[in-house]
Coordinates of C-alpha atoms in Angstrom, one line a residue:
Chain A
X1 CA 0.0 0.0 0.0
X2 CA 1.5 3.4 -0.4
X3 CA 0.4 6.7 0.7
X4 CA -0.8 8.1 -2.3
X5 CA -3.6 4.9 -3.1
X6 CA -7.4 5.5 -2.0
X7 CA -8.1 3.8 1.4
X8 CA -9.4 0.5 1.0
X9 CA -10.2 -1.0 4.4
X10 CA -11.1 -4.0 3.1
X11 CA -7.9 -4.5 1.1
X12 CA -6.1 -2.8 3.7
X13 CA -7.3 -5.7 5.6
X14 CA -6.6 -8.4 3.5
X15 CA -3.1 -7.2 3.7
X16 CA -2.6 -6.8 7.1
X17 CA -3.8 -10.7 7.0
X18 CA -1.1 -11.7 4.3
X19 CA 1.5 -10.0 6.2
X20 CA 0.8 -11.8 9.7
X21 CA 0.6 -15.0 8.0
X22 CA 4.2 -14.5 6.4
X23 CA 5.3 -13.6 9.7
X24 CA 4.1 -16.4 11.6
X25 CA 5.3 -18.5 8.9
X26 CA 8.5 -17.0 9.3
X27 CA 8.5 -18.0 13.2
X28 CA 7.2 -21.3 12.5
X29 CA 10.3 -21.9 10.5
X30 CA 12.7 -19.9 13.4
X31 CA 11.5 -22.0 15.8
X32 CA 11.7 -25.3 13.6
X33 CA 14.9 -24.8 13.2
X34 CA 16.2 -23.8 16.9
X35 CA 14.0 -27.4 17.9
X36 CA 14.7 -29.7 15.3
X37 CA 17.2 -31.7 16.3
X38 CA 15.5 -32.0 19.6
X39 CA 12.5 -33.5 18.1
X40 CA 13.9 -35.7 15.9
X41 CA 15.9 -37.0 18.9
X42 CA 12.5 -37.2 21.0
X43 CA 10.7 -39.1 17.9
X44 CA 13.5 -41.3 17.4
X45 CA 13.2 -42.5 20.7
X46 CA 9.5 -43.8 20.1
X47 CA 10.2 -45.3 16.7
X48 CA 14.0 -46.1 16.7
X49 CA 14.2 -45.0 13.3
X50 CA 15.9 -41.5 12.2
X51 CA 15.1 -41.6 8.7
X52 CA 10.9 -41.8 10.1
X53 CA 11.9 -39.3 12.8
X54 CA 12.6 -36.8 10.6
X55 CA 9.8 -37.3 8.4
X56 CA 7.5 -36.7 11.4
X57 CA 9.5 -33.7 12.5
X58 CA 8.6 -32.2 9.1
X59 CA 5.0 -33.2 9.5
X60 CA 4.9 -31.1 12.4
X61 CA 5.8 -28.2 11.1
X62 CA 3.5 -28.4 8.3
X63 CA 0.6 -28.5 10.7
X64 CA 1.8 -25.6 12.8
X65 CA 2.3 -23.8 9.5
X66 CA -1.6 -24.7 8.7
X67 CA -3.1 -24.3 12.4
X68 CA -1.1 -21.4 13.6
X69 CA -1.9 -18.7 11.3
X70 CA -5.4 -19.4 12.8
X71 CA -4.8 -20.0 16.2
X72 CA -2.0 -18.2 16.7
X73 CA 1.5 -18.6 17.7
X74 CA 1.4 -20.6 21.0
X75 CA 3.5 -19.5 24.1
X76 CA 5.8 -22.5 24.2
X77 CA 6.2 -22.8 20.6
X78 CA 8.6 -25.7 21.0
X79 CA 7.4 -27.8 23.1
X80 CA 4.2 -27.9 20.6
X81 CA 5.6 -28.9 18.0
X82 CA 7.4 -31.3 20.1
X83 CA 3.9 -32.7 20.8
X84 CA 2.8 -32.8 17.8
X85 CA 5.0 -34.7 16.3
X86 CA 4.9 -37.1 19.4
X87 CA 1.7 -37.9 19.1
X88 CA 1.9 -39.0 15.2
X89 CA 4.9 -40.9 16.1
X90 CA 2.8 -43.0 18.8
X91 CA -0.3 -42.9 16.0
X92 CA 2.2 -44.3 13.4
X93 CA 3.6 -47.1 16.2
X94 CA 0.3 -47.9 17.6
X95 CA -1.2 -48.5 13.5
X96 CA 1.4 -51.4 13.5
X97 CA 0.6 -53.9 14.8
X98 CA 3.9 -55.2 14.3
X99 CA 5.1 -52.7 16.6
X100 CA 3.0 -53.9 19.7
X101 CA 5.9 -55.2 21.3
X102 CA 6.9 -51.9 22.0
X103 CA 4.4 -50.2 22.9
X104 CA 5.1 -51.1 26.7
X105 CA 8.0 -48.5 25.7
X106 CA 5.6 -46.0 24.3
X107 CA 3.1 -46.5 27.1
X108 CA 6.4 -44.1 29.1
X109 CA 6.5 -42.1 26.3
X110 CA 2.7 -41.1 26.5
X111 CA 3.4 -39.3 30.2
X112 CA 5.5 -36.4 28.0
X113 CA 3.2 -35.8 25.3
X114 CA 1.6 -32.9 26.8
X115 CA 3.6 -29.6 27.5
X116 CA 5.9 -29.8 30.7
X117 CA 5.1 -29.2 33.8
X118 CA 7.4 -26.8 35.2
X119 CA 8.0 -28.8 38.1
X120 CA 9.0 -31.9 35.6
X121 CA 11.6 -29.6 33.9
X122 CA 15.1 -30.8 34.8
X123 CA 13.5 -34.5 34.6
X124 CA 12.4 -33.4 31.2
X125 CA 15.5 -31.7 30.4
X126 CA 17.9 -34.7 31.1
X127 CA 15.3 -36.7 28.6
X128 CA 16.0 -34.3 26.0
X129 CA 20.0 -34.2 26.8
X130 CA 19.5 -38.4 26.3
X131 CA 17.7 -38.6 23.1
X132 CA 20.3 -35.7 21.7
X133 CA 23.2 -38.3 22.5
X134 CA 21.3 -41.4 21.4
X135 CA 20.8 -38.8 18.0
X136 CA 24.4 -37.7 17.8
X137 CA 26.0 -41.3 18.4
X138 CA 23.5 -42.7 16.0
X139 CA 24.4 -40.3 13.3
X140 CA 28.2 -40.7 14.0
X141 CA 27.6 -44.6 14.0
X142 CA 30.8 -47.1 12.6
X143 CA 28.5 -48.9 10.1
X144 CA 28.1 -45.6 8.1
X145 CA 31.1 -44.4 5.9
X146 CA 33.0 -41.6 7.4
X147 CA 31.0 -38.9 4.3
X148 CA 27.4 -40.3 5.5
X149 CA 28.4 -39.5 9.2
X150 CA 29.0 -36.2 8.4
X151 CA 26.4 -35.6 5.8
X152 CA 23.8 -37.0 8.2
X153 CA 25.0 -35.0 11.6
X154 CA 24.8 -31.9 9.9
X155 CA 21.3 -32.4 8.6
X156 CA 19.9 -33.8 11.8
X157 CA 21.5 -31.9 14.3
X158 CA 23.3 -29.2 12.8
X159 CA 19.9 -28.4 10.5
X160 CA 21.8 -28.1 6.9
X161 CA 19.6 -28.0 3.9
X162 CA 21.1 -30.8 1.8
X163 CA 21.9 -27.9 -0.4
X164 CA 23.9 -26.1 2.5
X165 CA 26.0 -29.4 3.1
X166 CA 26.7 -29.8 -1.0
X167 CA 27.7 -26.5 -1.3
X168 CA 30.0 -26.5 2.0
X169 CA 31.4 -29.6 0.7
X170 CA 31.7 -29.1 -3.7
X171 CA 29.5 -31.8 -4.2
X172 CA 26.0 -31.7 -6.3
X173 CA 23.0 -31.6 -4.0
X174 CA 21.4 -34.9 -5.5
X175 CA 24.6 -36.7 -4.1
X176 CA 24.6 -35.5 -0.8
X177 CA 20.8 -36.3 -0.9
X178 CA 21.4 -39.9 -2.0
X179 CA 23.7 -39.7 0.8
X180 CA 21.5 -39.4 3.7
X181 CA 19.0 -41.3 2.2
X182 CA 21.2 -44.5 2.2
X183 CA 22.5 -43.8 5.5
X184 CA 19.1 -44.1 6.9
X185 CA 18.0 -47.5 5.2
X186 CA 21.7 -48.3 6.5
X187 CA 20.9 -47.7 10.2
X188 CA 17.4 -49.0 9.3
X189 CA 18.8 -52.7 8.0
X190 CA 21.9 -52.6 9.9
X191 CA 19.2 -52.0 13.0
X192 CA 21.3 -50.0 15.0
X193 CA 20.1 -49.7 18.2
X194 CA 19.0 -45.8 19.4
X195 CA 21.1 -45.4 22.3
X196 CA 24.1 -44.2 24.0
X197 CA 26.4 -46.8 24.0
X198 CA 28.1 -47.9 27.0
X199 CA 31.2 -50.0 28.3
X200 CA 33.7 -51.2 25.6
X201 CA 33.0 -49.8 22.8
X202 CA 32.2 -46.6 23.7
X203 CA 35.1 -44.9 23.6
X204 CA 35.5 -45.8 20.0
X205 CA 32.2 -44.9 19.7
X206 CA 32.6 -41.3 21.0
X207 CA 36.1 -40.8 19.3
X208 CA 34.1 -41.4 16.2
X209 CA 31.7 -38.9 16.9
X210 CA 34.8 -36.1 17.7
X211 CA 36.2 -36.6 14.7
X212 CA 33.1 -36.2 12.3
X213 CA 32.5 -32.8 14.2
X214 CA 36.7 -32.5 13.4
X215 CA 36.8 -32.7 10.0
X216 CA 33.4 -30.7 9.5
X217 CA 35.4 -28.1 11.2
X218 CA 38.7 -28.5 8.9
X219 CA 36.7 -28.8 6.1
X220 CA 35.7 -25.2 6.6
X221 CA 38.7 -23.7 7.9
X222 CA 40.9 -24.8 4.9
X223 CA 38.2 -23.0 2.8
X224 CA 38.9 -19.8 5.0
X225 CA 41.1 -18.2 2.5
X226 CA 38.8 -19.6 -0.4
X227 CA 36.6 -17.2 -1.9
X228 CA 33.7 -18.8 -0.6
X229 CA 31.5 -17.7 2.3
X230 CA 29.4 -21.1 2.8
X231 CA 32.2 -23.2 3.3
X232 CA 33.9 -20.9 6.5
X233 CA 30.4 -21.2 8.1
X234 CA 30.9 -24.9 8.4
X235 CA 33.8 -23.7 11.4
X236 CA 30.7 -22.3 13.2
X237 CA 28.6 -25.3 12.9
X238 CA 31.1 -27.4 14.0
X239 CA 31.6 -25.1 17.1
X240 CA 28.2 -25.3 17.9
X241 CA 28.3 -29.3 17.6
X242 CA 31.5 -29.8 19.7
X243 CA 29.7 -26.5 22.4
X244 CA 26.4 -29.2 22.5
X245 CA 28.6 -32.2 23.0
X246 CA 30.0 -30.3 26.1
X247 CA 27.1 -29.9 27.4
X248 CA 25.8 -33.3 26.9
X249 CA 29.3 -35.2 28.1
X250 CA 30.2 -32.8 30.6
X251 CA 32.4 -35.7 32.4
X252 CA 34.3 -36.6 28.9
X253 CA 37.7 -34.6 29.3
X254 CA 38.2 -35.0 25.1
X255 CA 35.3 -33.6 24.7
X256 CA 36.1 -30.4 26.4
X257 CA 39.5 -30.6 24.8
X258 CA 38.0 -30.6 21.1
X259 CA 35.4 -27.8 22.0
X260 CA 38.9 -25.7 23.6
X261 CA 41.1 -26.4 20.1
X262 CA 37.9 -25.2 18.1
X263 CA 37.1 -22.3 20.4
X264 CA 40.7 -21.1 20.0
X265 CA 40.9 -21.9 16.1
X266 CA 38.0 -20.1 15.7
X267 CA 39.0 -17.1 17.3
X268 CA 42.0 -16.6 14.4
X269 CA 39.7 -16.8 11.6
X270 CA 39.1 -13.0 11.4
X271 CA 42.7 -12.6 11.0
X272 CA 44.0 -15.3 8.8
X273 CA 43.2 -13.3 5.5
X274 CA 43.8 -9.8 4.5
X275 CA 42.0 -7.3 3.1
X276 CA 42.5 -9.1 -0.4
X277 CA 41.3 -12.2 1.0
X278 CA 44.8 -13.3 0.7
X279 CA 46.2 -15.9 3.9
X280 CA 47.9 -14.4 6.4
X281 CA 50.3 -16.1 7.8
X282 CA 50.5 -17.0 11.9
X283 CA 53.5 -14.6 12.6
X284 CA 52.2 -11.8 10.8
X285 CA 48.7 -12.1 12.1
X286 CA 47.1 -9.0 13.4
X287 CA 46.6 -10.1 17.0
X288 CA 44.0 -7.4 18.0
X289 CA 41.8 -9.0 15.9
X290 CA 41.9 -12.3 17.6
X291 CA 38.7 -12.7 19.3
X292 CA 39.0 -12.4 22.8
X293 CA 35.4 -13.9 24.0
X294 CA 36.7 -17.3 21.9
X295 CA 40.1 -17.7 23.5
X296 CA 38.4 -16.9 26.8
X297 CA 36.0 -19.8 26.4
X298 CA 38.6 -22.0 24.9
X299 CA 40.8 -21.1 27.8
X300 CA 37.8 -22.3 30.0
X301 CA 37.0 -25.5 27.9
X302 CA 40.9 -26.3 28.3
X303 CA 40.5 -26.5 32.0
X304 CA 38.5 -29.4 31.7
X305 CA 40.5 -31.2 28.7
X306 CA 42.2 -34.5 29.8
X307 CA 45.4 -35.6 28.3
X308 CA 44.2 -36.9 25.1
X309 CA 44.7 -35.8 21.1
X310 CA 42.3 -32.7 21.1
X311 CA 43.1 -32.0 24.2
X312 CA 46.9 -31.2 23.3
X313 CA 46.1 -29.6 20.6
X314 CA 44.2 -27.2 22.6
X315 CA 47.1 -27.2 24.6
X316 CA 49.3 -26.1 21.8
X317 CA 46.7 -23.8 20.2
X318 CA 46.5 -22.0 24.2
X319 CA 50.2 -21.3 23.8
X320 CA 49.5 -19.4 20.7
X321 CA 46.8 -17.2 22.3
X322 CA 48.4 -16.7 25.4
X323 CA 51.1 -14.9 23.2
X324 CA 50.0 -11.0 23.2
X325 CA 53.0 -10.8 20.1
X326 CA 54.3 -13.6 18.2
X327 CA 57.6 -13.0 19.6
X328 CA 56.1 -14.3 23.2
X329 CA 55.7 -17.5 21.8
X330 CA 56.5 -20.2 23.9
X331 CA 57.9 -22.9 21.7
X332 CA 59.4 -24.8 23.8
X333 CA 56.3 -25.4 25.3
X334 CA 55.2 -26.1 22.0
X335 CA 58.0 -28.6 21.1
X336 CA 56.9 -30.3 24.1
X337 CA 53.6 -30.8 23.5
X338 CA 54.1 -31.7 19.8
X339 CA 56.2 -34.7 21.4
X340 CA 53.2 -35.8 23.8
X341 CA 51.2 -35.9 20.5
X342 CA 53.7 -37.6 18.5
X343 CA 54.2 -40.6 21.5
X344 CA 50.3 -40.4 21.7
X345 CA 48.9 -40.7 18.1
X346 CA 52.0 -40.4 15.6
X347 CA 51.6 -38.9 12.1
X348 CA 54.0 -37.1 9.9
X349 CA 51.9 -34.3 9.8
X350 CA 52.5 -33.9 13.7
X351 CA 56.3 -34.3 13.2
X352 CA 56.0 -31.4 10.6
X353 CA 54.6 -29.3 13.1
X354 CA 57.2 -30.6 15.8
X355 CA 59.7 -29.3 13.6
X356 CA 58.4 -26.0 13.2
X357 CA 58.3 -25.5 16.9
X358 CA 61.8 -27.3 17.6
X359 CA 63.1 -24.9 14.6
X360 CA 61.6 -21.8 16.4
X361 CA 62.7 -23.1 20.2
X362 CA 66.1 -24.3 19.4
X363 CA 66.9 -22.8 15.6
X364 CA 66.3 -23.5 12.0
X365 CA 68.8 -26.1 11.5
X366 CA 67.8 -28.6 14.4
X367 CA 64.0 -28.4 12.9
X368 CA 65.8 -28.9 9.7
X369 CA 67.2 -32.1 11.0
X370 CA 63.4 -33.4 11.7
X371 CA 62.0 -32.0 8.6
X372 CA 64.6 -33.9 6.3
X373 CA 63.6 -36.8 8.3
X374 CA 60.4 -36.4 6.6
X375 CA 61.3 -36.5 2.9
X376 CA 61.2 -40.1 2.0
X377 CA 57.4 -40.1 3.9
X378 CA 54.5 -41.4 1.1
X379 CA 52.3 -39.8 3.3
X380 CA 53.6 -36.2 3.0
X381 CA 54.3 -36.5 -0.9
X382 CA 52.3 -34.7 -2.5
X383 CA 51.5 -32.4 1.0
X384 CA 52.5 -28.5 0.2
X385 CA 53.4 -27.8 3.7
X386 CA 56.2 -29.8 3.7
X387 CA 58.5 -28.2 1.2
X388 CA 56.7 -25.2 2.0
X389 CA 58.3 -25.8 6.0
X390 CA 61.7 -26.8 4.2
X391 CA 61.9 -23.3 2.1
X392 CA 61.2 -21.3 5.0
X393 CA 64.0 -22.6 6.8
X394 CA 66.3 -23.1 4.0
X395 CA 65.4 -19.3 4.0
X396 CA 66.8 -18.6 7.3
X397 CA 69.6 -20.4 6.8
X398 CA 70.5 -18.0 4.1
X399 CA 70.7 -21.2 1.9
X400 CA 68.2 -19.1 -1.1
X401 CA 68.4 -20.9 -4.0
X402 CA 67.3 -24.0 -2.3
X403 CA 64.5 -22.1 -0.5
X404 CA 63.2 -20.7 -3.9
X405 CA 63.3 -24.2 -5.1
X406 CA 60.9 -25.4 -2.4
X407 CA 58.6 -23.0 -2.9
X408 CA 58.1 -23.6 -6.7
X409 CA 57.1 -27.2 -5.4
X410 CA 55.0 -26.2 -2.8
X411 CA 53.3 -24.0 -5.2
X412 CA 52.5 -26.4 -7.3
X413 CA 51.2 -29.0 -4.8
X414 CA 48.7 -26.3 -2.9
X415 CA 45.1 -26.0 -4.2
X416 CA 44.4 -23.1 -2.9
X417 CA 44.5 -20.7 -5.1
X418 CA 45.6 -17.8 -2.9
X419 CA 47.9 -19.7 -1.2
X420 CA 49.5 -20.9 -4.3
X421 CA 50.2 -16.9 -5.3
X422 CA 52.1 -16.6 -1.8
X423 CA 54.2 -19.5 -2.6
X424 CA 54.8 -18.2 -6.3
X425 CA 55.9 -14.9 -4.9
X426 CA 58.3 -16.3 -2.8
X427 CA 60.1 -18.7 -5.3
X428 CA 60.7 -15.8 -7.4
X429 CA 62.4 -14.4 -4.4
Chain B
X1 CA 26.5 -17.8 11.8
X2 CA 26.4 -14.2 13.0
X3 CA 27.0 -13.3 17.0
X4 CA 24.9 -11.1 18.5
X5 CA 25.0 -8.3 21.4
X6 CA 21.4 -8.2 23.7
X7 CA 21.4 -5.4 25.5
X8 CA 18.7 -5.6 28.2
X9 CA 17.1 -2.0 29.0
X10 CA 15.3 -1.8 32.5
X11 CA 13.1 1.3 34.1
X12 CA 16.3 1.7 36.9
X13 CA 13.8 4.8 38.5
X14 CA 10.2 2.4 38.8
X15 CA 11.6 -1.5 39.7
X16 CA 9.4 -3.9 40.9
X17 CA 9.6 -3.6 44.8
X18 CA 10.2 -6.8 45.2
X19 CA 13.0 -7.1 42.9
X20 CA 13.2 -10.8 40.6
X21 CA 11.2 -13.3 42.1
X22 CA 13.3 -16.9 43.1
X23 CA 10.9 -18.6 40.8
X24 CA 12.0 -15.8 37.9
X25 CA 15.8 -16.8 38.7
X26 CA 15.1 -20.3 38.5
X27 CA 13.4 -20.0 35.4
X28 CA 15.6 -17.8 33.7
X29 CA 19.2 -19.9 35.5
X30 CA 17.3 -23.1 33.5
X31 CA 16.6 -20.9 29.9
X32 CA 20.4 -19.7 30.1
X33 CA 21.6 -23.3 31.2
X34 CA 19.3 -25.1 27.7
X35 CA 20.5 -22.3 25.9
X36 CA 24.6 -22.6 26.6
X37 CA 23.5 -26.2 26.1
X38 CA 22.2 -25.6 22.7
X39 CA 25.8 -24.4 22.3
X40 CA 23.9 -20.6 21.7
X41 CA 25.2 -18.7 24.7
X42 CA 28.2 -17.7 24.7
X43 CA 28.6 -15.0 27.9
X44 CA 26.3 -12.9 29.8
X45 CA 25.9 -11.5 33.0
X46 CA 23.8 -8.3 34.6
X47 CA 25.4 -4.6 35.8
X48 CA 25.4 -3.4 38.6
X49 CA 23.0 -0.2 38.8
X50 CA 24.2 3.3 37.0
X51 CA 24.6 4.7 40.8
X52 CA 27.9 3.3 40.6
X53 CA 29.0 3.4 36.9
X54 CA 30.8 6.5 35.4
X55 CA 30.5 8.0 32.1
X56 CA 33.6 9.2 30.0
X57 CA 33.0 11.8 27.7
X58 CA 35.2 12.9 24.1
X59 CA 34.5 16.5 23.5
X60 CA 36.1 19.4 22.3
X61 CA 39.3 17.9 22.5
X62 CA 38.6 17.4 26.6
X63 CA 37.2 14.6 28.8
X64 CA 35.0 14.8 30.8
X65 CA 33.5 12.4 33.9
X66 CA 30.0 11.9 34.6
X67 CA 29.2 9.5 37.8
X68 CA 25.8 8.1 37.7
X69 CA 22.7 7.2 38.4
X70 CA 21.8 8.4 35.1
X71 CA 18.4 9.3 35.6
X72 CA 17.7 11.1 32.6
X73 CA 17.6 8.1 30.8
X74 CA 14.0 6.2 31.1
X75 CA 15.6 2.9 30.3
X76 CA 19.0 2.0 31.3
X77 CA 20.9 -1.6 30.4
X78 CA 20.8 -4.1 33.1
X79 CA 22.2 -6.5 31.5
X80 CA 23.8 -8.2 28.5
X81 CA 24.3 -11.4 26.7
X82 CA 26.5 -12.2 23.3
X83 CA 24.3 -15.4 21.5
X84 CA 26.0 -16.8 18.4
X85 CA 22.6 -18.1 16.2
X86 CA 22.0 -18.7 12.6
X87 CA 20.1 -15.2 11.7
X88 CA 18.6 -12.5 13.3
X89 CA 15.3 -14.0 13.7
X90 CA 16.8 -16.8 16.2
X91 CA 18.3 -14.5 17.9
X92 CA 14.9 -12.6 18.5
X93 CA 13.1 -16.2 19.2
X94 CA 15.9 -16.5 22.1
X95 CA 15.0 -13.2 23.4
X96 CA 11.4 -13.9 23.5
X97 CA 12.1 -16.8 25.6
X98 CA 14.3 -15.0 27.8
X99 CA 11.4 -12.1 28.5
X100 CA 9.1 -14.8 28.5
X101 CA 10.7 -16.0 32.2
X102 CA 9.5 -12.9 33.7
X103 CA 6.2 -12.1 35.6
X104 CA 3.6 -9.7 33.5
X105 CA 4.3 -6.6 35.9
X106 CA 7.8 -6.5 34.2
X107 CA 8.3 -3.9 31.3
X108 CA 11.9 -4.7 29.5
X109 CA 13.2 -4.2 25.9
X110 CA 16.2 -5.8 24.7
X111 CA 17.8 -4.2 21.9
X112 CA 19.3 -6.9 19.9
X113 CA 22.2 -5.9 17.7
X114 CA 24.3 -7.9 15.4
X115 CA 28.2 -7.8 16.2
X116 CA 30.0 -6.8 13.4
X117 CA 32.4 -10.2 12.0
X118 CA 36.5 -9.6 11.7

């Protein structure tokens, strides 16, 4: 309507209706979102099956995107729809008959169907916490490849479109929906149980789950210098997942240790490009722009980490923060830690690292030593970082030519395009 | 996904007598507790009143000090908390919650402004 247009009331009516709707509709779908994983979690509980859970989730949604428009937006929107979609989960178990064996299960489920009772909160609240983990460890479970895990954690609980995951990953949409669809029917025919597991395996079983919420994290980060801004945002998803974990497995000391070494990563990311997008490297970050909230809360989480991998890679990540200029750096520490790491879960990417930080403690020649070490290792053949380690302290050995050398290699091994510029500028000398 | 600054604006001159109610704490200590779950809040904490805060002032090349209460001001900020959420509108669904936990005599706005990335 604009000002100039003869007063309709009854059109100015009919707007006023459209508009509402669209905003409710709008809140239907905010709230959705902030609950799904929840009620997934809660329907998967009744009918043990994720792929179904979602569906009803979905269902709910479209009724309270029918009825609320109408009735209006209730005051505990979440815990309606949570209801909702608990009651056509019992519907669905109750209709088969095959299911009547558990309906002495469902029967408990009924008590929670209508809205809490303030005074059954925390009960309520540690029910919700349990069906999250059953959700999470069920997503993250060892009969799915390692892609399906992650494809199916960030659409059930981080609440991706399929299109968000294929774009954060470069893969067409239709694949990463094939994904998750054949991850359900795996869990489905593999019938995985929905629970938390317990005793022997469990520790595998959790490791599993840290490092799908891992690589989701790495996946974005390496795209950080990439000219895309869906990929980064996979960092904060990640975050959120490891932040929820926390919560949930407040006893696990890993799981604090992964949520410190993301909190800290993530409080670099403002820094590690410039203002052409181009990487910057750790030493000549800008360190005001580290955020302090992040290294504060990773600084917290640390306190809690135990001894194991994430965990001393928070440690190391600590030392970096802890440094007001990169000159503070205490490498030593750093070395040492690296070493902890190495004795705990070798990799030649570790011992890369160890000899950036023995180069930096004890000077480039002794991390020379442990880089050279490295040359013959299949793993690291075709990685950019190692000759890209080598040239930089080639470099401060004064030894040039072969510095230059190594960065034409490293160059050519990066795929990252801005990165691959840095290296090219530097082989030129 | 965005981070975003609440600022929570109270009547300081006209508070309820009573002050918050324990069932108001309790409900609000278990919003904050399912929201730092939901891995959504990342700090926040309440001031304590303008009596004993100070204002610095910029101008004309001088500073200048102001100690409070700042009772020019109809609405001062009581409070704060920093949420990390997908958009704005999940941020504001939050902040409905979180005025939600109070009793109907209460009159609050929270300003909710997004913090600037980098």
């Amino acid at each position: 309507m604009t000002a100039a247009s003869p007063a309709d009331p009854a059109k100015a009516a009919q707007a006023d209706e459209t508009a509402e709707t669209t905003e409710i509709a709008a809140t239907v779908e905010t709230v959705f979102r902030i609950e799904s994983a929840r009620i997934i979690a809660g329907v998967a509980r009744i009918v043990r099956d994720v792929g179904l859970a979602e569906e009803l989730a979905q269902d709910a949604l479209v009724t309270a995107l029918e009825r609320w428009p109408e009735s209006g937006v209730p005051d505990n929107p979440g815990a309606w729809l949570m209801a909702t979609a608990k009651h056509r989960a019992i519907d669905l178990v109750r209709r088969k008959e095959t299911y009547a064996r558990k309906l002495a299960e469902v029967g408990r489920a009924l008590e929670d169907i209508s809205p809490p009772d303030p005074a059954d909160l925390a009960r309520t609240a540690e029910d919700i916490d349990d069906d999250l983990l059953r959700l999470i460890f069920t997503a993250c479970h060892p009969v799915l490849s390692t892609q399906a895990r992650v494809a199916l954690t960030l659409r059930l609980l981080g609440g991706l479109t399929t299109e968000e995951i294929a774009r954060a990953f470069l893969v067409p949409e239709p694949t990463v929906a094939q994904r998750i669809v054949r991850a359900k029917r795996t869990l489905a025919q593999a019938d995985v149980p929905f629970e938390v597991p317990y005793g022997d395996d469990r520790n595998a079983r959790l490791s599993s789950v840290l490092e799908v919420i891992y690589l989701v994290f790495n996946e974005g980060y390496s795209a950080t210098t990439g000219d895309d801004l869906v990929r980064p945002a996979l960092c904060e998803d990640a975050l959120r997942l490891a932040r929820v974990l926390a919560g949930l497995l407040p006893q696990e000391p890993e799981v604090h240790g992964l949520a410190a070494l993301l909190e800290f990563q993530s409080s670099r990311i403002a820094a590690r490009t410039g203002p052409g997008g181009e990487p910057v490297l750790l030493a000549d970050q800008n360190r005001t722009k580290w955020n302090r909230l992040l290294i504060r809360r990773g600084v917290e989480a640390l306190q809690r980490a135990g001894h194991g991998p994430y965990s001393l890679q928070a440690a190391i990540a600590a030392c970096h923060a802890r440094a007001i200029r990169y000159e503070d750096t205490d490498w030593t520490a750093i070395a040492a830690l690296y070493g902890r790491l190495m004795a705990l879960a070798p990799s030649p990417v570790v011992e890369l690292n160890r000899a950036v930080a023995v180069a930096m403690a004890e000077g480039p020649a002794a991390g020379l030593k442990l880089v050279e070490a490295l040359a013959e290792e299949p793993a690291l053949k075709d990685y950019h970082l190692l000759p890209s380690v080598r040239g930089d302290l080639l470099e401060r050995l004064g030894r040039h030519e072969e510095a230059r050398a190594e960065f034409a290699r490293a160059a050519a091994l990066t795929r990252n395009a801005r990165e691959r510029a840095l290296l090219l500028e530097r082989s030129s000398g | 996904m965005p981070r975003y600054l609440s600022m929570i604006r109270v009547d300081e001159q006209n508070p309820p007598a009573e002050g918050p109610s324990p069932e108001l704490m309790e409900r609000m200590g278990a919003l904050i507790e399912e929201m730092t779950k939901a891995g959504v809040m990342l700090d926040t904490a309440g001031l304590t009143p303008t009596s004993e805060g100070t204002r610095v002032t910029w101008s004309g090349g001088k500073i200048s000090c102001t100690d409070g209460p700042f009772t020019e001001s109809k609405e001062v900020i009581g409070g704060y908390s920093i949420v990390q959420a997908k958009d704005k509108a999940e941020a504001v669904e939050w902040t409905k919650r979180f005025l939600r936990t109070h009793e109907e005599f209460w009159t609050i706005t929270v300003e909710v402004r997004e913090i600037v990335a980098g």
